[in-house]
Amino acid sequence: MIRRRTAVALLASPLLLTGCGGGAEATEARTPARRPAPAPTPGTPSPSAPRGIPGLGPERTAAIPARCTQAVVVTGRGENSPLCTVVLHQRTPAGWQAGAAWPAHNALHGWSAHHMLGDLRSPLGVYTLSDAGGLLPDPGGKLPYHHSSGFHSPGTGFKGEPLEGSFDYVIAIDYNREPGTSPLDWTRPLGPERGGGVWLHVDHGGPTHGCVSVAKAHMKDLLRTLDPDRHPVVVMGHADWLAH
């Protein structure tokens, strides 16, 4: 006697998907459940997160305009120190890329959140960099450059060092000035009592009145690199302030 086996058909019920633009039907997949991805360690950035600028806290980072892709970061050693470090950062698809760290000077008495004429402190803040100039001809930069004998710098500094050549190259920091004018323009939108004429310029080996100074070769590097189409800024202050 021949036995016959009857095949039992299994009917799969459709599963309704209601995600974005829901309404599509699909059969339920019988795949092994996947283990959930491990949660990131608290405080550890995602590998895909763009790199930020080291030393800058959320407030200072937020103050950098979104369109800016070049930032000169001036990090002072302390609130009352005239010593600092300058690093040019450039934004890339992967985040901010740091250049070399250059030793530099700021004002004799350090930093101020409310800079006043003659206080011998550099102003804290994030400022645009719009104009350049100097006693020497333009070394091949892209910022508007004002070549003038008005950048003569006679006399001596606070340590008795000669100031001659300090203004061979300068980049105006847009603190209490009119962007789009020569660094020698003395227009003071906040009033003359709030000081002005704050520049990046050639280092003379000692503290400044309010400017930030780096070696002559580094000033030439900055002038040849900073591009107005990239909307450069300077972020300047002592390390504790920058970290906020």
PDB file of C-alpha atoms in Angstrom:
ATOM      1  CA  MET A   1       0.000   0.000   0.000  1.00  0.00           C
ATOM      2  CA  ILE A   2       1.389   3.359  -1.011  1.00  0.00           C
ATOM      3  CA  ARG A   3       1.220   6.123   1.575  1.00  0.00           C
ATOM      4  CA  ARG A   4       0.897   9.668   0.316  1.00  0.00           C
ATOM      5  CA  ARG A   5       2.152  12.640   2.247  1.00  0.00           C
ATOM      6  CA  THR A   6       0.308  15.870   1.927  1.00  0.00           C
ATOM      7  CA  ALA A   7       2.465  18.985   1.784  1.00  0.00           C
ATOM      8  CA  VAL A   8       1.183  21.729   4.023  1.00  0.00           C
ATOM      9  CA  ALA A   9       1.490  25.178   2.504  1.00  0.00           C
ATOM     10  CA  LEU A  10       2.601  27.902   4.891  1.00  0.00           C
ATOM     11  CA  LEU A  11       0.974  31.206   4.192  1.00  0.00           C
ATOM     12  CA  ALA A  12       3.079  34.234   5.172  1.00  0.00           C
ATOM     13  CA  SER A  13       1.082  37.196   6.443  1.00  0.00           C
ATOM     14  CA  PRO A  14       2.017  40.596   5.055  1.00  0.00           C
ATOM     15  CA  LEU A  15       3.583  43.078   7.493  1.00  0.00           C
ATOM     16  CA  LEU A  16       2.624  46.729   7.053  1.00  0.00           C
ATOM     17  CA  LEU A  17       5.560  49.165   7.231  1.00  0.00           C
ATOM     18  CA  THR A  18       4.718  52.605   8.546  1.00  0.00           C
ATOM     19  CA  GLY A  19       8.065  54.445   8.401  1.00  0.00           C
ATOM     20  CA  CYS A  20       8.766  57.543   6.284  1.00  0.00           C
ATOM     21  CA  GLY A  21       6.079  57.680   3.594  1.00  0.00           C
ATOM     22  CA  GLY A  22       4.571  54.492   5.114  1.00  0.00           C
ATOM     23  CA  GLY A  23       2.038  52.220   3.396  1.00  0.00           C
ATOM     24  CA  ALA A  24       4.454  49.762   1.766  1.00  0.00           C
ATOM     25  CA  GLU A  25       3.899  46.057   2.395  1.00  0.00           C
ATOM     26  CA  ALA A  26       6.602  43.453   2.899  1.00  0.00           C
ATOM     27  CA  THR A  27       6.817  39.912   4.224  1.00  0.00           C
ATOM     28  CA  GLU A  28       8.332  39.489   7.619  1.00  0.00           C
ATOM     29  CA  ALA A  29      12.015  38.625   7.365  1.00  0.00           C
ATOM     30  CA  ARG A  30      13.264  35.674   9.362  1.00  0.00           C
ATOM     31  CA  THR A  31      16.775  36.885  10.019  1.00  0.00           C
ATOM     32  CA  PRO A  32      18.731  36.535  13.245  1.00  0.00           C
ATOM     33  CA  ALA A  33      18.415  39.509  15.559  1.00  0.00           C
ATOM     34  CA  ARG A  34      21.428  41.818  15.459  1.00  0.00           C
ATOM     35  CA  ARG A  35      23.225  42.811  18.593  1.00  0.00           C
ATOM     36  CA  PRO A  36      22.849  46.524  19.332  1.00  0.00           C
ATOM     37  CA  ALA A  37      25.920  48.635  18.665  1.00  0.00           C
ATOM     38  CA  PRO A  38      27.852  49.483  21.831  1.00  0.00           C
ATOM     39  CA  ALA A  39      27.050  52.919  23.220  1.00  0.00           C
ATOM     40  CA  PRO A  40      29.862  55.463  22.828  1.00  0.00           C
ATOM     41  CA  THR A  41      31.909  56.131  25.919  1.00  0.00           C
ATOM     42  CA  PRO A  42      30.715  59.366  27.583  1.00  0.00           C
ATOM     43  CA  GLY A  43      32.928  62.290  26.604  1.00  0.00           C
ATOM     44  CA  THR A  44      34.367  60.457  23.605  1.00  0.00           C
ATOM     45  CA  PRO A  45      33.534  62.123  20.268  1.00  0.00           C
ATOM     46  CA  SER A  46      32.168  59.995  17.445  1.00  0.00           C
ATOM     47  CA  PRO A  47      34.869  58.960  14.960  1.00  0.00           C
ATOM     48  CA  SER A  48      32.847  60.712  12.257  1.00  0.00           C
ATOM     49  CA  ALA A  49      32.496  63.995  14.182  1.00  0.00           C
ATOM     50  CA  PRO A  50      34.436  66.875  12.600  1.00  0.00           C
ATOM     51  CA  ARG A  51      37.511  67.955  14.529  1.00  0.00           C
ATOM     52  CA  GLY A  52      37.108  71.129  16.547  1.00  0.00           C
ATOM     53  CA  ILE A  53      39.807  73.618  17.500  1.00  0.00           C
ATOM     54  CA  PRO A  54      41.749  72.364  20.546  1.00  0.00           C
ATOM     55  CA  GLY A  55      41.447  74.621  23.574  1.00  0.00           C
ATOM     56  CA  LEU A  56      38.241  76.363  22.485  1.00  0.00           C
ATOM     57  CA  GLY A  57      35.109  75.793  24.532  1.00  0.00           C
ATOM     58  CA  PRO A  58      31.539  75.913  23.193  1.00  0.00           C
ATOM     59  CA  GLU A  59      31.093  79.683  23.656  1.00  0.00           C
ATOM     60  CA  ARG A  60      34.259  80.600  21.768  1.00  0.00           C
ATOM     61  CA  THR A  61      33.603  78.013  19.078  1.00  0.00           C
ATOM     62  CA  ALA A  62      30.068  79.344  18.589  1.00  0.00           C
ATOM     63  CA  ALA A  63      31.451  82.881  18.163  1.00  0.00           C
ATOM     64  CA  ILE A  64      33.359  81.861  15.020  1.00  0.00           C
ATOM     65  CA  PRO A  65      31.136  82.689  12.010  1.00  0.00           C
ATOM     66  CA  ALA A  66      29.878  79.653  10.117  1.00  0.00           C
ATOM     67  CA  ARG A  67      31.359  80.937   6.863  1.00  0.00           C
ATOM     68  CA  CYS A  68      34.848  81.314   8.382  1.00  0.00           C
ATOM     69  CA  THR A  69      37.336  78.650   7.279  1.00  0.00           C
ATOM     70  CA  GLN A  70      40.545  80.256   8.623  1.00  0.00           C
ATOM     71  CA  ALA A  71      41.044  81.050  12.307  1.00  0.00           C
ATOM     72  CA  VAL A  72      44.185  82.454  13.905  1.00  0.00           C
ATOM     73  CA  VAL A  73      44.049  81.311  17.531  1.00  0.00           C
ATOM     74  CA  VAL A  74      46.099  83.317  20.031  1.00  0.00           C
ATOM     75  CA  THR A  75      46.401  81.479  23.357  1.00  0.00           C
ATOM     76  CA  GLY A  76      47.809  83.478  26.258  1.00  0.00           C
ATOM     77  CA  ARG A  77      49.606  81.782  29.136  1.00  0.00           C
ATOM     78  CA  GLY A  78      47.556  83.634  31.724  1.00  0.00           C
ATOM     79  CA  GLU A  79      45.223  86.572  32.282  1.00  0.00           C
ATOM     80  CA  ASN A  80      48.119  88.839  33.225  1.00  0.00           C
ATOM     81  CA  SER A  81      50.858  87.322  31.068  1.00  0.00           C
ATOM     82  CA  PRO A  82      52.409  88.922  27.946  1.00  0.00           C
ATOM     83  CA  LEU A  83      53.370  85.515  26.515  1.00  0.00           C
ATOM     84  CA  CYS A  84      51.185  83.576  24.104  1.00  0.00           C
ATOM     85  CA  THR A  85      51.163  81.076  21.251  1.00  0.00           C
ATOM     86  CA  VAL A  86      49.711  81.606  17.777  1.00  0.00           C
ATOM     87  CA  VAL A  87      48.319  78.777  15.614  1.00  0.00           C
ATOM     88  CA  LEU A  88      46.592  79.115  12.247  1.00  0.00           C
ATOM     89  CA  HIS A  89      43.693  76.648  11.885  1.00  0.00           C
ATOM     90  CA  GLN A  90      42.023  75.912   8.547  1.00  0.00           C
ATOM     91  CA  ARG A  91      38.650  74.217   8.164  1.00  0.00           C
ATOM     92  CA  THR A  92      38.573  71.036   6.040  1.00  0.00           C
ATOM     93  CA  PRO A  93      35.773  68.509   5.344  1.00  0.00           C
ATOM     94  CA  ALA A  94      37.120  66.503   8.299  1.00  0.00           C
ATOM     95  CA  GLY A  95      37.157  69.516  10.619  1.00  0.00           C
ATOM     96  CA  TRP A  96      39.733  72.091  11.690  1.00  0.00           C
ATOM     97  CA  GLN A  97      43.348  71.386  10.756  1.00  0.00           C
ATOM     98  CA  ALA A  98      46.013  73.026  12.932  1.00  0.00           C
ATOM     99  CA  GLY A  99      49.207  74.521  11.580  1.00  0.00           C
ATOM    100  CA  ALA A 100      52.468  75.050  13.437  1.00  0.00           C
ATOM    101  CA  ALA A 101      52.500  76.666  16.890  1.00  0.00           C
ATOM    102  CA  TRP A 102      54.426  79.958  16.959  1.00  0.00           C
ATOM    103  CA  PRO A 103      55.706  81.692  20.105  1.00  0.00           C
ATOM    104  CA  ALA A 104      54.360  85.233  20.372  1.00  0.00           C
ATOM    105  CA  HIS A 105      53.791  88.253  22.612  1.00  0.00           C
ATOM    106  CA  ASN A 106      50.652  90.109  23.623  1.00  0.00           C
ATOM    107  CA  ALA A 107      50.217  93.205  25.804  1.00  0.00           C
ATOM    108  CA  LEU A 108      52.416  93.874  28.824  1.00  0.00           C
ATOM    109  CA  HIS A 109      49.658  93.378  31.417  1.00  0.00           C
ATOM    110  CA  GLY A 110      47.881  90.512  29.676  1.00  0.00           C
ATOM    111  CA  TRP A 111      44.220  90.546  28.652  1.00  0.00           C
ATOM    112  CA  SER A 112      41.031  92.534  29.150  1.00  0.00           C
ATOM    113  CA  ALA A 113      37.345  91.897  28.440  1.00  0.00           C
ATOM    114  CA  HIS A 114      36.852  95.682  28.308  1.00  0.00           C
ATOM    115  CA  HIS A 115      39.971  97.074  26.675  1.00  0.00           C
ATOM    116  CA  MET A 116      40.620 100.758  27.299  1.00  0.00           C
ATOM    117  CA  LEU A 117      43.168 103.127  25.795  1.00  0.00           C
ATOM    118  CA  GLY A 118      46.466 102.846  27.660  1.00  0.00           C
ATOM    119  CA  ASP A 119      45.554  99.861  29.862  1.00  0.00           C
ATOM    120  CA  LEU A 120      48.383  97.826  28.302  1.00  0.00           C
ATOM    121  CA  ARG A 121      46.106  94.825  27.846  1.00  0.00           C
ATOM    122  CA  SER A 122      45.048  93.001  24.681  1.00  0.00           C
ATOM    123  CA  PRO A 123      41.295  92.749  24.009  1.00  0.00           C
ATOM    124  CA  LEU A 124      39.697  89.352  24.496  1.00  0.00           C
ATOM    125  CA  GLY A 125      37.451  88.276  21.652  1.00  0.00           C
ATOM    126  CA  VAL A 126      36.809  86.909  18.179  1.00  0.00           C
ATOM    127  CA  TYR A 127      37.536  89.500  15.490  1.00  0.00           C
ATOM    128  CA  THR A 128      37.567  89.491  11.710  1.00  0.00           C
ATOM    129  CA  LEU A 129      40.795  90.090   9.774  1.00  0.00           C
ATOM    130  CA  SER A 130      40.057  92.337   6.815  1.00  0.00           C
ATOM    131  CA  ASP A 131      43.105  94.464   5.990  1.00  0.00           C
ATOM    132  CA  ALA A 132      46.882  94.405   6.013  1.00  0.00           C
ATOM    133  CA  GLY A 133      49.807  96.681   5.322  1.00  0.00           C
ATOM    134  CA  GLY A 134      53.362  97.463   6.224  1.00  0.00           C
ATOM    135  CA  LEU A 135      56.538  99.407   5.745  1.00  0.00           C
ATOM    136  CA  LEU A 136      57.716  96.730   3.301  1.00  0.00           C
ATOM    137  CA  PRO A 137      55.963  95.809   0.038  1.00  0.00           C
ATOM    138  CA  ASP A 138      53.228  93.173  -0.023  1.00  0.00           C
ATOM    139  CA  PRO A 139      54.947  89.734   0.189  1.00  0.00           C
ATOM    140  CA  GLY A 140      52.284  88.164  -1.998  1.00  0.00           C
ATOM    141  CA  GLY A 141      49.203  88.147   0.195  1.00  0.00           C
ATOM    142  CA  LYS A 142      45.497  88.185  -0.643  1.00  0.00           C
ATOM    143  CA  LEU A 143      44.210  90.631   1.955  1.00  0.00           C
ATOM    144  CA  PRO A 144      44.031  94.272   0.810  1.00  0.00           C
ATOM    145  CA  TYR A 145      47.525  95.638   1.521  1.00  0.00           C
ATOM    146  CA  HIS A 146      48.492  99.250   2.285  1.00  0.00           C
ATOM    147  CA  HIS A 147      52.206  99.853   1.672  1.00  0.00           C
ATOM    148  CA  SER A 148      53.232 103.068   3.436  1.00  0.00           C
ATOM    149  CA  SER A 149      56.082 104.840   5.230  1.00  0.00           C
ATOM    150  CA  GLY A 150      53.491 105.539   7.932  1.00  0.00           C
ATOM    151  CA  PHE A 151      54.262 102.118   9.379  1.00  0.00           C
ATOM    152  CA  HIS A 152      57.611 103.383  10.693  1.00  0.00           C
ATOM    153  CA  SER A 153      58.136 102.190  14.301  1.00  0.00           C
ATOM    154  CA  PRO A 154      60.865 104.131  16.151  1.00  0.00           C
ATOM    155  CA  GLY A 155      61.788 103.916  19.823  1.00  0.00           C
ATOM    156  CA  THR A 156      62.257 101.036  22.233  1.00  0.00           C
ATOM    157  CA  GLY A 157      59.981  98.487  23.887  1.00  0.00           C
ATOM    158  CA  PHE A 158      59.302  97.703  27.533  1.00  0.00           C
ATOM    159  CA  LYS A 159      62.498  95.652  27.805  1.00  0.00           C
ATOM    160  CA  GLY A 160      64.598  98.271  26.035  1.00  0.00           C
ATOM    161  CA  GLU A 161      64.508  96.352  22.756  1.00  0.00           C
ATOM    162  CA  PRO A 162      64.421  98.377  19.498  1.00  0.00           C
ATOM    163  CA  LEU A 163      61.018  98.578  17.847  1.00  0.00           C
ATOM    164  CA  GLU A 164      62.406  99.253  14.379  1.00  0.00           C
ATOM    165  CA  GLY A 165      60.900  96.843  11.874  1.00  0.00           C
ATOM    166  CA  SER A 166      57.924  95.875  14.045  1.00  0.00           C
ATOM    167  CA  PHE A 167      55.500  97.223  11.447  1.00  0.00           C
ATOM    168  CA  ASP A 168      57.280  95.865   8.391  1.00  0.00           C
ATOM    169  CA  TYR A 169      54.168  93.665   8.075  1.00  0.00           C
ATOM    170  CA  VAL A 170      50.890  94.118   9.936  1.00  0.00           C
ATOM    171  CA  ILE A 171      47.395  92.639   9.819  1.00  0.00           C
ATOM    172  CA  ALA A 172      44.696  94.797  11.369  1.00  0.00           C
ATOM    173  CA  ILE A 173      42.529  93.097  13.992  1.00  0.00           C
ATOM    174  CA  ASP A 174      39.007  94.436  13.566  1.00  0.00           C
ATOM    175  CA  TYR A 175      38.664  95.672  17.138  1.00  0.00           C
ATOM    176  CA  ASN A 176      37.249  99.227  17.290  1.00  0.00           C
ATOM    177  CA  ARG A 177      38.108 100.004  13.679  1.00  0.00           C
ATOM    178  CA  GLU A 178      36.400 100.310  10.318  1.00  0.00           C
ATOM    179  CA  PRO A 179      36.972  97.145   8.235  1.00  0.00           C
ATOM    180  CA  GLY A 180      37.895  97.799   4.631  1.00  0.00           C
ATOM    181  CA  THR A 181      40.262 100.653   5.449  1.00  0.00           C
ATOM    182  CA  SER A 182      44.029 100.923   5.912  1.00  0.00           C
ATOM    183  CA  PRO A 183      45.353  99.696   9.281  1.00  0.00           C
ATOM    184  CA  LEU A 184      46.529 103.300   9.668  1.00  0.00           C
ATOM    185  CA  ASP A 185      42.947 104.603   9.613  1.00  0.00           C
ATOM    186  CA  TRP A 186      42.095 105.910  13.084  1.00  0.00           C
ATOM    187  CA  THR A 187      38.306 105.689  12.898  1.00  0.00           C
ATOM    188  CA  ARG A 188      37.103 104.383  16.284  1.00  0.00           C
ATOM    189  CA  PRO A 189      33.434 103.245  16.204  1.00  0.00           C
ATOM    190  CA  LEU A 190      33.428 102.573  19.994  1.00  0.00           C
ATOM    191  CA  GLY A 191      35.095 105.906  20.725  1.00  0.00           C
ATOM    192  CA  PRO A 192      38.787 106.782  21.166  1.00  0.00           C
ATOM    193  CA  GLU A 193      38.744 105.891  24.864  1.00  0.00           C
ATOM    194  CA  ARG A 194      38.268 102.217  23.936  1.00  0.00           C
ATOM    195  CA  GLY A 195      41.645 102.123  22.205  1.00  0.00           C
ATOM    196  CA  GLY A 196      42.397 100.710  18.775  1.00  0.00           C
ATOM    197  CA  GLY A 197      45.227 100.093  16.365  1.00  0.00           C
ATOM    198  CA  VAL A 198      45.384  96.471  17.567  1.00  0.00           C
ATOM    199  CA  TRP A 199      47.379  94.500  15.024  1.00  0.00           C
ATOM    200  CA  LEU A 200      49.186  91.283  14.349  1.00  0.00           C
ATOM    201  CA  HIS A 201      52.713  92.486  13.621  1.00  0.00           C
ATOM    202  CA  VAL A 202      56.395  91.535  13.631  1.00  0.00           C
ATOM    203  CA  ASP A 203      57.737  90.553  17.047  1.00  0.00           C
ATOM    204  CA  HIS A 204      60.375  92.824  18.587  1.00  0.00           C
ATOM    205  CA  GLY A 205      61.295  90.520  21.469  1.00  0.00           C
ATOM    206  CA  GLY A 206      59.045  91.901  24.195  1.00  0.00           C
ATOM    207  CA  PRO A 207      55.496  92.727  25.306  1.00  0.00           C
ATOM    208  CA  THR A 208      53.274  95.011  23.250  1.00  0.00           C
ATOM    209  CA  HIS A 209      50.821  97.806  24.086  1.00  0.00           C
ATOM    210  CA  GLY A 210      47.857  95.704  22.949  1.00  0.00           C
ATOM    211  CA  CYS A 211      48.874  93.943  19.742  1.00  0.00           C
ATOM    212  CA  VAL A 212      49.959  90.361  19.105  1.00  0.00           C
ATOM    213  CA  SER A 213      53.422  89.883  17.616  1.00  0.00           C
ATOM    214  CA  VAL A 214      55.074  86.897  15.903  1.00  0.00           C
ATOM    215  CA  ALA A 215      58.364  86.420  14.069  1.00  0.00           C
ATOM    216  CA  LYS A 216      58.752  88.164  10.716  1.00  0.00           C
ATOM    217  CA  ALA A 217      58.775  84.873   8.795  1.00  0.00           C
ATOM    218  CA  HIS A 218      55.481  83.884  10.432  1.00  0.00           C
ATOM    219  CA  MET A 219      53.896  87.220   9.550  1.00  0.00           C
ATOM    220  CA  LYS A 220      54.822  86.588   5.930  1.00  0.00           C
ATOM    221  CA  ASP A 221      53.284  83.105   6.186  1.00  0.00           C
ATOM    222  CA  LEU A 222      50.049  84.579   7.531  1.00  0.00           C
ATOM    223  CA  LEU A 223      49.888  87.228   4.838  1.00  0.00           C
ATOM    224  CA  ARG A 224      50.421  84.653   2.102  1.00  0.00           C
ATOM    225  CA  THR A 225      47.839  82.252   3.560  1.00  0.00           C
ATOM    226  CA  LEU A 226      44.930  84.356   4.822  1.00  0.00           C
ATOM    227  CA  ASP A 227      42.292  84.733   2.134  1.00  0.00           C
ATOM    228  CA  PRO A 228      39.372  87.193   2.357  1.00  0.00           C
ATOM    229  CA  ASP A 229      37.221  84.681   0.465  1.00  0.00           C
ATOM    230  CA  ARG A 230      37.657  82.340   3.444  1.00  0.00           C
ATOM    231  CA  HIS A 231      36.552  85.026   5.932  1.00  0.00           C
ATOM    232  CA  PRO A 232      39.475  84.757   8.378  1.00  0.00           C
ATOM    233  CA  VAL A 233      39.167  85.650  12.056  1.00  0.00           C
ATOM    234  CA  VAL A 234      41.427  85.856  15.076  1.00  0.00           C
ATOM    235  CA  VAL A 235      40.339  84.186  18.331  1.00  0.00           C
ATOM    236  CA  MET A 236      42.419  85.721  21.106  1.00  0.00           C
ATOM    237  CA  GLY A 237      42.649  85.456  24.868  1.00  0.00           C
ATOM    238  CA  HIS A 238      44.229  83.620  27.755  1.00  0.00           C
ATOM    239  CA  ALA A 239      43.728  79.843  27.894  1.00  0.00           C
ATOM    240  CA  ASP A 240      41.115  79.845  30.687  1.00  0.00           C
ATOM    241  CA  TRP A 241      38.907  82.300  28.792  1.00  0.00           C
ATOM    242  CA  LEU A 242      39.252  80.431  25.513  1.00  0.00           C
ATOM    243  CA  ALA A 243      38.140  77.199  27.190  1.00  0.00           C
ATOM    244  CA  HIS A 244      34.631  78.538  27.913  1.00  0.00           C
TER     245      HIS A 244
END
